[in-house]
Structures are given as structure tokens and as C-alpha cells.
PDB file of C-alpha atoms in Angstrom:
ATOM      1  CA  VAL X   1      29.176-106.185 -72.849  1.00 96.00           C
ATOM      2  CA  GLU X   2      26.345-107.555 -74.818  1.00 97.00           C
ATOM      3  CA  VAL X   3      26.135-106.362 -78.347  1.00 98.00           C
ATOM      4  CA  SER X   4      23.151-106.339 -80.136  1.00 98.00           C
ATOM      5  CA  ASP X   5      21.451-104.582 -83.677  1.00 97.00           C
ATOM      6  CA  ALA X   6      24.574-104.523 -85.000  1.00 97.00           C
ATOM      7  CA  THR X   7      24.856-102.901 -88.688  1.00 98.00           C
ATOM      8  CA  VAL X   8      27.176-104.244 -91.205  1.00 97.00           C
ATOM      9  CA  LEU X   9      29.197-102.132 -93.831  1.00 97.00           C
ATOM     10  CA  ASP X  10      30.024-104.030 -97.407  1.00 97.00           C
ATOM     11  CA  THR X  11      30.890-101.736 -99.763  1.00 96.00           C
ATOM     12  CA  LYS X  12      33.444-100.697-102.700  1.00 96.00           C
ATOM     13  CA  VAL X  13      35.083 -97.606-102.896  1.00 95.00           C
ATOM     14  CA  PRO X  14      37.035 -96.500-106.327  1.00 94.00           C
ATOM     15  CA  ASP X  15      40.911 -96.964-106.453  1.00 91.00           C
ATOM     16  CA  GLY X  16      41.380 -94.350-109.263  1.00 85.00           C
ATOM     17  CA  PHE X  17      45.045 -95.631-109.690  1.00 83.00           C
ATOM     18  CA  GLY X  18      45.855 -99.178-109.315  1.00 75.00           C
ATOM     19  CA  GLN X  19      43.501-101.439-108.770  1.00 76.00           C
ATOM     20  CA  ASP X  20      39.186-100.965-109.733  1.00 89.00           C
ATOM     21  CA  TYR X  21      37.884-101.164-106.326  1.00 92.00           C
ATOM     22  CA  MET X  22      38.999-100.968-102.558  1.00 91.00           C
ATOM     23  CA  THR X  23      36.514-103.106-100.712  1.00 93.00           C
ATOM     24  CA  LEU X  24      35.506-103.326 -97.224  1.00 93.00           C
ATOM     25  CA  HIS X  25      33.424-105.197 -94.913  1.00 94.00           C
ATOM     26  CA  GLY X  26      32.569-103.514 -91.239  1.00 94.00           C
ATOM     27  CA  THR X  27      30.668-104.485 -88.374  1.00 96.00           C
ATOM     28  CA  ILE X  28      30.953-104.547 -84.721  1.00 96.00           C
ATOM     29  CA  GLU X  29      30.815-108.156 -82.895  1.00 96.00           C
ATOM     30  CA  GLU X  30      32.251-107.428 -79.445  1.00 95.00           C
ATOM     31  CA  ALA X  31      33.240-104.667 -76.627  1.00 95.00           C
ATOM     32  CA  TYR X  32      33.983-105.329 -72.833  1.00 94.00           C
ATOM     33  CA  LEU X  33      34.974-103.434 -69.916  1.00 94.00           C
ATOM     34  CA  SER X  34      38.234-102.856 -67.804  1.00 91.00           C
ATOM     35  CA  PRO X  35      39.318-101.154 -65.344  1.00 93.00           C
ATOM     36  CA  TYR X  36      42.791-101.132 -66.607  1.00 91.00           C
ATOM     37  CA  VAL X  37      44.538-100.235 -70.104  1.00 87.00           C
ATOM     38  CA  ASP X  38      48.190-100.467 -70.631  1.00 80.00           C
ATOM     39  CA  THR X  39      48.601-100.682 -74.378  1.00 68.00           C
ATOM     40  CA  SER X  40      50.104 -98.684 -76.849  1.00 61.00           C
ATOM     41  CA  LEU X  41      48.371 -95.297 -77.652  1.00 52.00           C
ATOM     42  CA  GLU X  42      47.178 -96.421 -81.182  1.00 54.00           C
ATOM     43  CA  TYR X  43      46.138 -99.634 -80.505  1.00 58.00           C
ATOM     44  CA  GLY X  44      43.908 -99.010 -77.146  1.00 62.00           C
ATOM     45  CA  GLY X  45      45.147 -95.943 -75.758  1.00 68.00           C
ATOM     46  CA  ASN X  46      47.443 -95.750 -72.782  1.00 76.00           C
ATOM     47  CA  LEU X  47      44.832 -95.036 -70.037  1.00 85.00           C
ATOM     48  CA  GLY X  48      45.926 -96.553 -67.093  1.00 88.00           C
ATOM     49  CA  TRP X  49      43.582 -97.174 -64.078  1.00 92.00           C
ATOM     50  CA  ALA X  50      40.325 -95.853 -64.531  1.00 93.00           C
ATOM     51  CA  ASP X  51      38.817 -93.066 -61.996  1.00 95.00           C
ATOM     52  CA  GLU X  52      36.655 -94.566 -59.085  1.00 94.00           C
ATOM     53  CA  ASP X  53      33.761 -93.999 -60.859  1.00 96.00           C
ATOM     54  CA  GLU X  54      34.411 -94.751 -64.670  1.00 96.00           C
ATOM     55  CA  ILE X  55      35.530 -97.958 -66.420  1.00 95.00           C
ATOM     56  CA  HIS X  56      37.231 -97.767 -69.733  1.00 94.00           C
ATOM     57  CA  LEU X  57      35.100 -99.524 -72.570  1.00 95.00           C
ATOM     58  CA  VAL X  58      37.145-101.568 -75.684  1.00 92.00           C
ATOM     59  CA  VAL X  59      35.440-101.809 -78.624  1.00 93.00           C
ATOM     60  CA  PRO X  60      37.645-103.869 -81.311  1.00 90.00           C
ATOM     61  CA  LEU X  61      35.906-102.922 -84.928  1.00 91.00           C
ATOM     62  CA  VAL X  62      35.564-105.621 -87.836  1.00 92.00           C
ATOM     63  CA  TRP X  63      37.056-103.305 -90.695  1.00 91.00           C
ATOM     64  CA  ASP X  64      38.123-105.735 -92.960  1.00 90.00           C
ATOM     65  CA  ARG X  65      39.555-104.069 -96.181  1.00 88.00           C
ATOM     66  CA  ASP X  66      42.041-104.738 -99.395  1.00 86.00           C
ATOM     67  CA  SER X  67      45.108-102.544 -99.358  1.00 83.00           C
ATOM     68  CA  SER X  68      45.074 -99.614-101.528  1.00 86.00           C
ATOM     69  CA  SER X  69      47.738 -96.652-101.779  1.00 86.00           C
ATOM     70  CA  ASN X  70      45.045 -94.214-103.373  1.00 91.00           C
ATOM     71  CA  VAL X  71      42.278 -94.974-101.264  1.00 92.00           C
ATOM     72  CA  LYS X  72      42.197 -92.595 -97.746  1.00 91.00           C
ATOM     73  CA  ASP X  73      40.222 -93.821 -94.747  1.00 91.00           C
ATOM     74  CA  LEU X  74      39.098 -90.626 -92.905  1.00 93.00           C
ATOM     75  CA  THR X  75      36.051 -93.258 -91.091  1.00 94.00           C
ATOM     76  CA  GLU X  76      35.384 -91.933 -87.502  1.00 94.00           C
ATOM     77  CA  VAL X  77      33.916 -93.580 -84.705  1.00 95.00           C
ATOM     78  CA  VAL X  78      31.939 -92.158 -81.626  1.00 97.00           C
ATOM     79  CA  LEU X  79      30.198 -93.459 -78.620  1.00 98.00           C
ATOM     80  CA  VAL X  80      26.437 -92.224 -78.176  1.00 98.00           C
ATOM     81  CA  LEU X  81      25.058 -91.889 -74.562  1.00 97.00           C
ATOM     82  CA  PRO X  82      21.619 -91.779 -73.868  1.00 97.00           C
ATOM     83  CA  ASP X  83      21.401 -88.538 -73.126  1.00 96.00           C
ATOM     84  CA  GLY X  84      22.774 -87.773 -76.888  1.00 97.00           C
ATOM     85  CA  THR X  85      26.513 -86.600 -75.690  1.00 96.00           C
ATOM     86  CA  GLU X  86      29.095 -88.228 -78.350  1.00 97.00           C
ATOM     87  CA  LEU X  87      32.160 -89.412 -76.913  1.00 96.00           C
ATOM     88  CA  HIS X  88      35.317 -89.967 -79.104  1.00 94.00           C
ATOM     89  CA  PRO X  89      38.117 -92.263 -78.535  1.00 92.00           C
ATOM     90  CA  ALA X  90      41.161 -91.993 -76.732  1.00 87.00           C
ATOM     91  CA  GLN X  91      43.195 -93.197 -79.831  1.00 80.00           C
ATOM     92  CA  ASP X  92      43.593 -90.673 -82.761  1.00 76.00           C
ATOM     93  CA  GLN X  93      41.111 -91.461 -84.988  1.00 76.00           C
ATOM     94  CA  SER X  94      43.308 -90.921 -88.085  1.00 71.00           C
ATOM     95  CA  TRP X  95      45.571 -93.651 -86.634  1.00 71.00           C
ATOM     96  CA  THR X  96      42.798 -95.782 -86.092  1.00 75.00           C
ATOM     97  CA  PHE X  97      41.540 -96.268 -89.609  1.00 77.00           C
ATOM     98  CA  LYS X  98      44.763 -95.710 -91.451  1.00 69.00           C
ATOM     99  CA  HIS X  99      47.126 -98.524 -90.949  1.00 59.00           C
ATOM    100  CA  MET X 100      46.231-101.720 -92.172  1.00 56.00           C
ATOM    101  CA  PRO X 101      45.956-104.329 -91.660  1.00 55.00           C
ATOM    102  CA  ARG X 102      45.938-104.744 -88.110  1.00 62.00           C
ATOM    103  CA  THR X 103      43.317-104.843 -85.404  1.00 71.00           C
ATOM    104  CA  THR X 104      41.257-101.513 -85.161  1.00 84.00           C
ATOM    105  CA  VAL X 105      40.333-100.529 -81.732  1.00 87.00           C
ATOM    106  CA  ALA X 106      38.142 -97.449 -79.883  1.00 90.00           C
ATOM    107  CA  THR X 107      38.789 -96.878 -76.421  1.00 91.00           C
ATOM    108  CA  PHE X 108      36.293 -94.670 -74.617  1.00 94.00           C
ATOM    109  CA  THR X 109      36.350 -93.742 -70.694  1.00 95.00           C
ATOM    110  CA  ILE X 110      32.867 -93.886 -70.051  1.00 97.00           C
ATOM    111  CA  PRO X 111      30.847 -93.525 -66.577  1.00 96.00           C
ATOM    112  CA  ALA X 112      30.757 -97.209 -64.263  1.00 96.00           C
ATOM    113  CA  ASP X 113      27.069 -97.031 -63.736  1.00 96.00           C
ATOM    114  CA  LEU X 114      26.099 -96.293 -67.256  1.00 97.00           C
ATOM    115  CA  GLU X 115      23.591 -99.248 -68.861  1.00 97.00           C
ATOM    116  CA  THR X 116      23.812 -98.684 -72.389  1.00 98.00           C
ATOM    117  CA  ALA X 117      25.254 -96.747 -75.060  1.00 98.00           C
ATOM    118  CA  THR X 118      25.632 -96.891 -79.191  1.00 98.00           C
ATOM    119  CA  VAL X 119      28.356 -97.228 -80.931  1.00 98.00           C
ATOM    120  CA  LYS X 120      28.882 -95.128 -84.121  1.00 98.00           C
ATOM    121  CA  VAL X 121      31.021 -95.458 -86.719  1.00 96.00           C
ATOM    122  CA  LYS X 122      30.862 -93.117 -90.047  1.00 96.00           C
ATOM    123  CA  PRO X 123      32.801 -94.444 -92.856  1.00 96.00           C
ATOM    124  CA  ARG X 124      34.314 -91.963 -94.921  1.00 96.00           C
ATOM    125  CA  PHE X 125      36.613 -92.192 -97.835  1.00 95.00           C
ATOM    126  CA  GLY X 126      38.814 -89.979-100.108  1.00 94.00           C
ATOM    127  CA  GLN X 127      41.775 -90.239-102.417  1.00 94.00           C
ATOM    128  CA  VAL X 128      45.233 -89.423-102.432  1.00 92.00           C
ATOM    129  CA  LEU X 129      45.405 -88.245-106.168  1.00 92.00           C
ATOM    130  CA  ASN X 130      42.041 -86.481-106.313  1.00 93.00           C
ATOM    131  CA  ASP X 131      41.171 -84.052-103.490  1.00 93.00           C
ATOM    132  CA  ASP X 132      37.596 -83.866-105.035  1.00 95.00           C
ATOM    133  CA  PHE X 133      36.362 -87.354-104.101  1.00 96.00           C
ATOM    134  CA  GLU X 134      34.572 -88.565-101.165  1.00 96.00           C
ATOM    135  CA  GLN X 135      32.574 -90.828-100.526  1.00 97.00           C
ATOM    136  CA  VAL X 136      30.150 -91.272 -97.500  1.00 97.00           C
ATOM    137  CA  GLU X 137      28.516 -94.219 -96.332  1.00 97.00           C
ATOM    138  CA  GLU X 138      25.464 -95.037 -93.958  1.00 97.00           C
ATOM    139  CA  PRO X 139      26.747 -95.271 -90.320  1.00 97.00           C
ATOM    140  CA  VAL X 140      27.645 -98.674 -89.245  1.00 97.00           C
ATOM    141  CA  THR X 141      25.824 -98.755 -85.624  1.00 98.00           C
ATOM    142  CA  ALA X 142      25.319-101.562 -82.276  1.00 98.00           C
ATOM    143  CA  THR X 143      23.700-100.862 -79.210  1.00 98.00           C
ATOM    144  CA  LEU X 144      25.999-101.923 -75.965  1.00 98.00           C
ATOM    145  CA  THR X 145      24.414-103.087 -72.772  1.00 98.00           C
ATOM    146  CA  PHE X 146      26.682-103.294 -69.922  1.00 96.00           C
ATOM    147  CA  HIS X 147      25.804-105.619 -67.345  1.00 86.00           C
TER     148      HIS X 147
END
């Protein structure tokens, strides 16, 4: 999978509790196709074998952030197909961005004949101790071309 036009997020989120800010660096550097995915649901989505006309797309995300006990990472990721259809990853997104530090992965099942798609990460943050706090950032996107 060729990754192109990847945008980068470098931001600070007010911690509101123990530290001044939680810093975050996010982007998309790689992706790969696999007919079989057999890892924990949290990591890659225990998908097994793809159907004959489908294949699994695995997108490891760069999502390096400080640990913060008060910042809630409410980020979501979708795969946008050329016709505008949005696919959601196999794994629960609240788990994908919640448990850090670890590898952040989004896994999709796509049509095998798909030529291109766009990964869109929609960063959104809240605070545990302040229900009124919300910080939304511009989406991080990357174009994927399948060979």
C-alpha cells in the first residue's frame, strides 16, 4: 500500500489537573493488506480470513502522546472510499485511542478490487474532571493507493 499526502497533527491539550498540557504527534506513515488477521480484537480485530472478494486493510497509526490522567482521547478514525462511503474499523474506537502507550491500529475490511481510499483520523479530546471541555482538531488524512 502506498501512503501519500499524509498530514501531521502536532498539538497540545490542556491537562486541567496535574500537568500544563498533554502533547500529541499524529500521522499515518504506513498501511498494508492481508487476507488474514488473527490478533486480539483491541489490536487488529480478530477478523480471520477475508471473503473471496475482500481483503483486510491494516493501518498502524503514529499517535505519540504524553500520558495524562485527565485528558480523554475521543478520537475516531474512518476509511473514506472513492464514492464517499465511510467504513469504521473492526475494533472499538474508544479502546483504540484510550490505552496508551501502545501501538494504535485501525483495521478495515475492504473490497479486493479497491484502488484507492482515504484514511481520516478525527482528533477530539475531553477532560475527565470537566464535562464542558472539548478540543477538536483538524482531521489527519492520508491517501492510500493499493497495488
